[in-house]
PDB file of C-alpha atoms in Angstrom:
ATOM      1  CA  MET A 567      17.222  -8.076 -25.109  1.00  0.00           C
ATOM      2  CA  THR A 568      15.008  -4.249 -25.521  1.00  0.00           C
ATOM      3  CA  ASN A 569      14.037  -3.048 -22.439  1.00  0.00           C
ATOM      4  CA  VAL A 570      10.793  -0.771 -24.332  1.00  0.00           C
ATOM      5  CA  PRO A 571       7.707  -1.318 -22.892  1.00  0.00           C
ATOM      6  CA  SER A 572       4.748  -2.643 -24.259  1.00  0.00           C
ATOM      7  CA  ALA A 573       1.333  -0.896 -24.160  1.00  0.00           C
ATOM      8  CA  VAL A 574       0.270  -3.277 -20.879  1.00  0.00           C
ATOM      9  CA  GLU A 575       3.529  -3.129 -19.577  1.00  0.00           C
ATOM     10  CA  ALA A 576       3.843   0.706 -19.731  1.00  0.00           C
ATOM     11  CA  GLU A 577       0.665   0.622 -17.349  1.00  0.00           C
ATOM     12  CA  TYR A 578       3.330  -0.385 -14.244  1.00  0.00           C
ATOM     13  CA  SER A 579       5.502   2.661 -13.544  1.00  0.00           C
ATOM     14  CA  ARG A 580       7.490   1.195 -10.622  1.00  0.00           C
ATOM     15  CA  GLU A 581      10.040  -0.553 -12.859  1.00  0.00           C
ATOM     16  CA  ILE A 582      13.061   1.056 -13.754  1.00  0.00           C
ATOM     17  CA  ARG A 583      13.708   0.859 -17.615  1.00  0.00           C
ATOM     18  CA  GLU A 584      17.011   2.455 -18.213  1.00  0.00           C
ATOM     19  CA  GLY A 585      20.486   2.077 -17.092  1.00  0.00           C
ATOM     20  CA  LEU A 586      20.169  -0.955 -15.558  1.00  0.00           C
ATOM     21  CA  ASP A 587      23.288  -3.413 -15.528  1.00  0.00           C
ATOM     22  CA  PRO A 588      23.044  -6.050 -17.842  1.00  0.00           C
ATOM     23  CA  ALA A 589      22.953  -8.995 -14.890  1.00  0.00           C
ATOM     24  CA  VAL A 590      19.488  -7.542 -13.877  1.00  0.00           C
ATOM     25  CA  LEU A 591      17.704  -7.500 -16.823  1.00  0.00           C
ATOM     26  CA  GLU A 592      18.393 -11.664 -17.776  1.00  0.00           C
ATOM     27  CA  VAL A 593      16.912 -12.123 -14.518  1.00  0.00           C
ATOM     28  CA  GLY A 594      13.248 -13.983 -15.248  1.00  0.00           C
ATOM     29  CA  PRO A 595      10.642 -12.969 -13.690  1.00  0.00           C
ATOM     30  CA  PRO A 596      10.461 -13.639  -9.942  1.00  0.00           C
ATOM     31  CA  PRO A 597       9.682 -17.162  -8.851  1.00  0.00           C
ATOM     32  CA  ILE A 598       6.026 -18.653  -8.492  1.00  0.00           C
ATOM     33  CA  PRO A 599       6.296 -19.965  -4.800  1.00  0.00           C
ATOM     34  CA  GLU A 600       4.545 -22.997  -3.640  1.00  0.00           C
ATOM     35  CA  LEU A 601       3.146 -22.549   0.013  1.00  0.00           C
ATOM     36  CA  ALA A 602       2.592 -25.091   2.769  1.00  0.00           C
ATOM     37  CA  GLY A 603      -1.328 -25.274   4.118  1.00  0.00           C
ATOM     38  CA  PRO A 604      -3.603 -23.267   4.804  1.00  0.00           C
ATOM     39  CA  TRP A 605      -2.032 -21.657   2.520  1.00  0.00           C
ATOM     40  CA  ARG A 606      -2.381 -21.383  -1.603  1.00  0.00           C
ATOM     41  CA  MET A 607      -0.862 -19.014  -3.419  1.00  0.00           C
ATOM     42  CA  ARG A 608      -1.631 -18.814  -7.526  1.00  0.00           C
ATOM     43  CA  LEU A 609      -1.215 -15.997 -10.765  1.00  0.00           C
ATOM     44  CA  ALA A 610      -4.152 -13.599 -10.399  1.00  0.00           C
ATOM     45  CA  GLN A 611      -5.782 -13.442 -13.879  1.00  0.00           C
ATOM     46  CA  ALA A 612      -6.395  -9.929 -15.579  1.00  0.00           C
ATOM     47  CA  GLU A 613     -10.100 -10.831 -16.051  1.00  0.00           C
ATOM     48  CA  GLY A 614     -13.241 -12.095 -14.154  1.00  0.00           C
ATOM     49  CA  ALA A 615     -13.535 -13.118 -10.761  1.00  0.00           C
ATOM     50  CA  ASP A 616      -9.804 -12.408  -9.927  1.00  0.00           C
ATOM     51  CA  LEU A 617     -10.182  -8.878 -11.309  1.00  0.00           C
ATOM     52  CA  ASP A 618     -13.469  -7.991  -9.691  1.00  0.00           C
ATOM     53  CA  LEU A 619     -11.919  -9.155  -5.899  1.00  0.00           C
ATOM     54  CA  ILE A 620      -8.446  -7.158  -6.335  1.00  0.00           C
ATOM     55  CA  HIS A 621     -10.520  -4.053  -7.887  1.00  0.00           C
ATOM     56  CA  GLY A 622     -12.576  -4.591  -4.547  1.00  0.00           C
ATOM     57  CA  TRP A 623      -9.835  -4.692  -2.222  1.00  0.00           C
ATOM     58  CA  MET A 624      -7.469  -2.240  -3.656  1.00  0.00           C
ATOM     59  CA  ASN A 625     -10.653   0.444  -3.150  1.00  0.00           C
ATOM     60  CA  ALA A 626     -11.330  -0.678   0.687  1.00  0.00           C
ATOM     61  CA  PRO A 627     -10.997   1.779   3.443  1.00  0.00           C
ATOM     62  CA  HIS A 628      -8.803  -0.862   5.069  1.00  0.00           C
ATOM     63  CA  VAL A 629      -6.520  -0.466   1.583  1.00  0.00           C
ATOM     64  CA  ALA A 630      -6.708   2.566  -0.601  1.00  0.00           C
ATOM     65  CA  PRO A 631      -4.903   4.692   2.067  1.00  0.00           C
ATOM     66  CA  TYR A 632      -1.669   2.938   1.937  1.00  0.00           C
ATOM     67  CA  TRP A 633      -1.574   1.398  -1.841  1.00  0.00           C
ATOM     68  CA  ASP A 634      -2.450   4.662  -3.375  1.00  0.00           C
ATOM     69  CA  GLN A 635      -4.127   2.734  -6.274  1.00  0.00           C
ATOM     70  CA  ALA A 636      -7.831   2.891  -5.540  1.00  0.00           C
ATOM     71  CA  TRP A 637      -8.209   2.850  -9.379  1.00  0.00           C
ATOM     72  CA  PRO A 638     -11.106   2.587 -11.479  1.00  0.00           C
ATOM     73  CA  ARG A 639     -11.797  -1.724 -12.820  1.00  0.00           C
ATOM     74  CA  GLU A 640     -10.058  -1.100 -16.141  1.00  0.00           C
ATOM     75  CA  ARG A 641      -7.347   0.540 -15.001  1.00  0.00           C
ATOM     76  CA  TRP A 642      -6.720  -2.666 -12.782  1.00  0.00           C
ATOM     77  CA  ALA A 643      -6.759  -4.882 -16.126  1.00  0.00           C
ATOM     78  CA  ARG A 644      -4.434  -2.785 -17.794  1.00  0.00           C
ATOM     79  CA  ALA A 645      -2.558  -3.214 -14.284  1.00  0.00           C
ATOM     80  CA  LEU A 646      -2.565  -7.037 -14.256  1.00  0.00           C
ATOM     81  CA  ALA A 647      -1.930  -7.701 -17.701  1.00  0.00           C
ATOM     82  CA  GLY A 648       1.133  -5.996 -17.502  1.00  0.00           C
ATOM     83  CA  GLN A 649       2.386  -7.208 -14.973  1.00  0.00           C
ATOM     84  CA  LEU A 650       1.701 -11.330 -16.398  1.00  0.00           C
ATOM     85  CA  ALA A 651       3.115  -9.673 -20.066  1.00  0.00           C
ATOM     86  CA  GLY A 652       6.627  -8.654 -18.817  1.00  0.00           C
ATOM     87  CA  THR A 653       9.123  -9.626 -16.179  1.00  0.00           C
ATOM     88  CA  TYR A 654       9.048  -7.455 -13.568  1.00  0.00           C
ATOM     89  CA  SER A 655       6.507  -8.514 -11.121  1.00  0.00           C
ATOM     90  CA  ARG A 656       4.160 -11.612 -10.859  1.00  0.00           C
ATOM     91  CA  PRO A 657       0.041 -10.555  -9.241  1.00  0.00           C
ATOM     92  CA  PHE A 658      -0.915 -13.321  -6.800  1.00  0.00           C
ATOM     93  CA  VAL A 659      -4.486 -14.085  -5.256  1.00  0.00           C
ATOM     94  CA  VAL A 660      -4.025 -15.731  -2.089  1.00  0.00           C
ATOM     95  CA  ASP A 661      -6.570 -18.499  -0.515  1.00  0.00           C
ATOM     96  CA  LEU A 662      -6.373 -18.857   3.262  1.00  0.00           C
ATOM     97  CA  ASP A 663      -8.684 -22.510   4.427  1.00  0.00           C
ATOM     98  CA  GLY A 664      -9.729 -22.069   0.375  1.00  0.00           C
ATOM     99  CA  GLU A 665     -11.425 -18.314   0.759  1.00  0.00           C
ATOM    100  CA  PRO A 666      -9.745 -15.633  -0.782  1.00  0.00           C
ATOM    101  CA  PHE A 667      -7.506 -13.946   1.877  1.00  0.00           C
ATOM    102  CA  ALA A 668      -5.104 -11.260   0.420  1.00  0.00           C
ATOM    103  CA  TYR A 669      -3.657 -10.475  -3.299  1.00  0.00           C
ATOM    104  CA  VAL A 670       0.442 -10.204  -3.102  1.00  0.00           C
ATOM    105  CA  GLU A 671       2.673  -8.742  -5.725  1.00  0.00           C
ATOM    106  CA  LEU A 672       6.182 -10.316  -6.603  1.00  0.00           C
ATOM    107  CA  TYR A 673       8.760  -8.339  -7.676  1.00  0.00           C
ATOM    108  CA  ARG A 674      12.394  -7.844  -8.807  1.00  0.00           C
ATOM    109  CA  ALA A 675      13.744  -5.490  -6.497  1.00  0.00           C
ATOM    110  CA  ALA A 676      16.668  -4.545  -8.479  1.00  0.00           C
ATOM    111  CA  ARG A 677      14.762  -3.393 -11.203  1.00  0.00           C
ATOM    112  CA  ASP A 678      12.273  -1.285  -9.455  1.00  0.00           C
ATOM    113  CA  VAL A 679      12.642   2.217  -7.673  1.00  0.00           C
ATOM    114  CA  VAL A 680      13.375   0.660  -4.131  1.00  0.00           C
ATOM    115  CA  ALA A 681      17.105  -0.279  -5.949  1.00  0.00           C
ATOM    116  CA  ALA A 682      18.374   3.550  -5.959  1.00  0.00           C
ATOM    117  CA  HIS A 683      18.374   2.831  -1.818  1.00  0.00           C
ATOM    118  CA  TYR A 684      20.641   0.227  -0.551  1.00  0.00           C
ATOM    119  CA  ASP A 685      22.593  -2.269  -2.334  1.00  0.00           C
ATOM    120  CA  ALA A 686      20.406  -4.225  -4.596  1.00  0.00           C
ATOM    121  CA  ARG A 687      21.407  -7.738  -5.989  1.00  0.00           C
ATOM    122  CA  PRO A 688      19.891  -8.907  -9.025  1.00  0.00           C
ATOM    123  CA  HIS A 689      17.566 -11.722  -7.420  1.00  0.00           C
ATOM    124  CA  ASP A 690      16.248  -9.551  -5.129  1.00  0.00           C
ATOM    125  CA  VAL A 691      12.660  -9.941  -4.567  1.00  0.00           C
ATOM    126  CA  GLY A 692      10.445  -7.437  -3.292  1.00  0.00           C
ATOM    127  CA  TYR A 693       6.885  -8.319  -1.509  1.00  0.00           C
ATOM    128  CA  HIS A 694       3.695  -6.318  -1.348  1.00  0.00           C
ATOM    129  CA  VAL A 695       0.281  -7.756   0.085  1.00  0.00           C
ATOM    130  CA  ALA A 696      -3.149  -5.993   0.667  1.00  0.00           C
ATOM    131  CA  ILE A 697      -5.278  -8.432   2.906  1.00  0.00           C
ATOM    132  CA  GLY A 698      -8.463  -7.788   1.489  1.00  0.00           C
ATOM    133  CA  ASP A 699     -10.809  -8.685   4.800  1.00  0.00           C
ATOM    134  CA  LYS A 700     -10.471  -6.359   7.317  1.00  0.00           C
ATOM    135  CA  ASP A 701     -11.740  -8.689   9.851  1.00  0.00           C
ATOM    136  CA  ARG A 702      -8.475 -10.771   9.954  1.00  0.00           C
ATOM    137  CA  VAL A 703      -6.311  -7.200   9.811  1.00  0.00           C
ATOM    138  CA  GLY A 704      -4.071  -6.678  12.991  1.00  0.00           C
ATOM    139  CA  LYS A 705      -4.545 -10.471  13.935  1.00  0.00           C
ATOM    140  CA  GLY A 706      -1.122 -11.798  13.207  1.00  0.00           C
ATOM    141  CA  ILE A 707      -2.854 -13.572  10.190  1.00  0.00           C
ATOM    142  CA  GLY A 708      -0.814 -11.523   7.689  1.00  0.00           C
ATOM    143  CA  GLY A 709       2.160 -12.101   9.579  1.00  0.00           C
ATOM    144  CA  GLN A 710       1.993 -15.749   8.626  1.00  0.00           C
ATOM    145  CA  LEU A 711       1.461 -15.374   5.405  1.00  0.00           C
ATOM    146  CA  PHE A 712       4.749 -12.927   4.375  1.00  0.00           C
ATOM    147  CA  LYS A 713       6.318 -15.946   6.231  1.00  0.00           C
ATOM    148  CA  ALA A 714       5.527 -18.361   3.949  1.00  0.00           C
ATOM    149  CA  VAL A 715       5.884 -16.641   1.292  1.00  0.00           C
ATOM    150  CA  ILE A 716       9.454 -15.460   2.158  1.00  0.00           C
ATOM    151  CA  ASP A 717      10.022 -19.962   3.212  1.00  0.00           C
ATOM    152  CA  GLY A 718       8.433 -20.254  -0.622  1.00  0.00           C
ATOM    153  CA  VAL A 719      10.632 -18.131  -1.833  1.00  0.00           C
ATOM    154  CA  PHE A 720      13.580 -19.255  -0.783  1.00  0.00           C
ATOM    155  CA  ALA A 721      13.116 -22.568  -1.699  1.00  0.00           C
ATOM    156  CA  ALA A 722      11.410 -21.960  -5.109  1.00  0.00           C
ATOM    157  CA  GLU A 723      14.648 -19.648  -6.118  1.00  0.00           C
ATOM    158  CA  ALA A 724      18.502 -20.493  -4.773  1.00  0.00           C
ATOM    159  CA  GLU A 725      19.744 -17.633  -6.130  1.00  0.00           C
ATOM    160  CA  CYS A 726      17.450 -15.723  -4.418  1.00  0.00           C
ATOM    161  CA  ALA A 727      19.012 -14.058  -1.095  1.00  0.00           C
ATOM    162  CA  ARG A 728      16.820 -11.187  -0.436  1.00  0.00           C
ATOM    163  CA  ILE A 729      13.333 -10.355   0.653  1.00  0.00           C
ATOM    164  CA  VAL A 730      12.201  -7.079   0.220  1.00  0.00           C
ATOM    165  CA  SER A 731       9.335  -4.660   1.899  1.00  0.00           C
ATOM    166  CA  GLU A 732       8.735  -0.927   2.112  1.00  0.00           C
ATOM    167  CA  PRO A 733       5.657  -0.409   3.608  1.00  0.00           C
ATOM    168  CA  ASP A 734       4.198   2.794   3.743  1.00  0.00           C
ATOM    169  CA  ALA A 735       6.141   5.120   6.811  1.00  0.00           C
ATOM    170  CA  ARG A 736       2.760   5.754   8.259  1.00  0.00           C
ATOM    171  CA  ASN A 737       1.785   2.081   8.419  1.00  0.00           C
ATOM    172  CA  GLU A 738       2.267   1.258  11.782  1.00  0.00           C
ATOM    173  CA  ALA A 739       0.868  -2.245  11.504  1.00  0.00           C
ATOM    174  CA  ALA A 740       3.042  -3.397   8.667  1.00  0.00           C
ATOM    175  CA  ARG A 741       5.877  -2.251  10.553  1.00  0.00           C
ATOM    176  CA  ARG A 742       4.884  -4.326  13.223  1.00  0.00           C
ATOM    177  CA  MET A 743       4.734  -7.199  11.487  1.00  0.00           C
ATOM    178  CA  ASP A 744       8.130  -7.021   9.908  1.00  0.00           C
ATOM    179  CA  VAL A 745       9.971  -6.642  13.121  1.00  0.00           C
ATOM    180  CA  LYS A 746       8.319  -9.069  14.618  1.00  0.00           C
ATOM    181  CA  LEU A 747       9.312 -11.523  11.576  1.00  0.00           C
ATOM    182  CA  GLY A 748      13.021 -10.451  12.533  1.00  0.00           C
ATOM    183  CA  LEU A 749      13.262  -8.639   8.878  1.00  0.00           C
ATOM    184  CA  HIS A 750      16.335  -5.504   9.274  1.00  0.00           C
ATOM    185  CA  PHE A 751      14.991  -2.277   9.147  1.00  0.00           C
ATOM    186  CA  LEU A 752      17.369  -0.395   6.750  1.00  0.00           C
ATOM    187  CA  GLY A 753      15.916   2.608   7.230  1.00  0.00           C
ATOM    188  CA  GLU A 754      12.949   5.517   6.211  1.00  0.00           C
ATOM    189  CA  VAL A 755      13.545   6.124   1.977  1.00  0.00           C
ATOM    190  CA  ASP A 756      11.268   8.770  -0.062  1.00  0.00           C
ATOM    191  CA  LEU A 757      10.111   6.820  -3.540  1.00  0.00           C
ATOM    192  CA  PRO A 758       8.869   8.478  -5.977  1.00  0.00           C
ATOM    193  CA  HIS A 759       5.439   7.713  -4.798  1.00  0.00           C
ATOM    194  CA  LYS A 760       5.721   7.694  -0.905  1.00  0.00           C
ATOM    195  CA  ARG A 761       8.214   8.178   2.183  1.00  0.00           C
ATOM    196  CA  ALA A 762       8.593   4.400   2.846  1.00  0.00           C
ATOM    197  CA  ALA A 763      10.158   1.974   5.672  1.00  0.00           C
ATOM    198  CA  LEU A 764      12.839  -0.535   3.933  1.00  0.00           C
ATOM    199  CA  PHE A 765      12.837  -3.975   5.640  1.00  0.00           C
ATOM    200  CA  VAL A 766      15.014  -6.877   4.278  1.00  0.00           C
ATOM    201  CA  TYR A 767      14.848 -10.008   5.233  1.00  0.00           C
ATOM    202  CA  PRO A 768      18.065 -12.337   4.576  1.00  0.00           C
ATOM    203  CA  ARG A 769      18.629 -15.550   3.653  1.00  0.00           C
ATOM    204  CA  THR A 770      21.854 -15.425   5.945  1.00  0.00           C
ATOM    205  CA  THR A 771      23.011 -12.721   8.327  1.00  0.00           C
ATOM    206  CA  ALA A 772      25.767 -12.328   5.519  1.00  0.00           C
ATOM    207  CA  ASP A 773      23.111 -10.634   3.346  1.00  0.00           C
ATOM    208  CA  VAL A 774      21.886  -7.687   5.013  1.00  0.00           C
ATOM    209  CA  PRO A 775      21.826  -5.093   2.746  1.00  0.00           C
ATOM    210  CA  THR A 776      23.170  -1.411   3.732  1.00  0.00           C
ATOM    211  CA  LEU A 777      21.706   2.296   2.970  1.00  0.00           C
ATOM    212  CA  VAL A 778      22.773   3.944  -0.344  1.00  0.00           C
TER     213      VAL A 778
END
């Protein structure tokens, strides 16, 4: 299996592309979970209304400081296309009661820079979320979405035993949400693009990882 990025895949730079165990590379892309109502989660498209929506959310003042991806529309088009073309991550738009609510990325944590900081397994799934509607931030709805995604991922992929969350260490709201949901705090770690608070939601207590 080759691990050489295509032009569109290369736009997304968190993926580790060298020195990975073959067992990690053999695992396919993250699953597409089916969420219970009132949620709907679907793959985001790299053009049209989805692109406009995600570009707008990522440039919003309540999102940009924590994601650091307030990119031009054209760069977001390449980033979304890269995710859809590869097997490392998948971009999603999540609707709440029929209205666009959030952008979610699921990624293979064992193929991500975060894997250098804990004992990652091939099927671990990482989670990123940006809530687009500022009026709904801080009201507990983001936590409800995360729990729905956790349940959906575990139901969709029996081999996945851990969901990884690594919000910006300064993002107190995200950290409080992870603690409230019962994620295990492993510690703060330095990633190439940020200092992160590393949390993990294990399927069982035996699946709680350790920092390395």
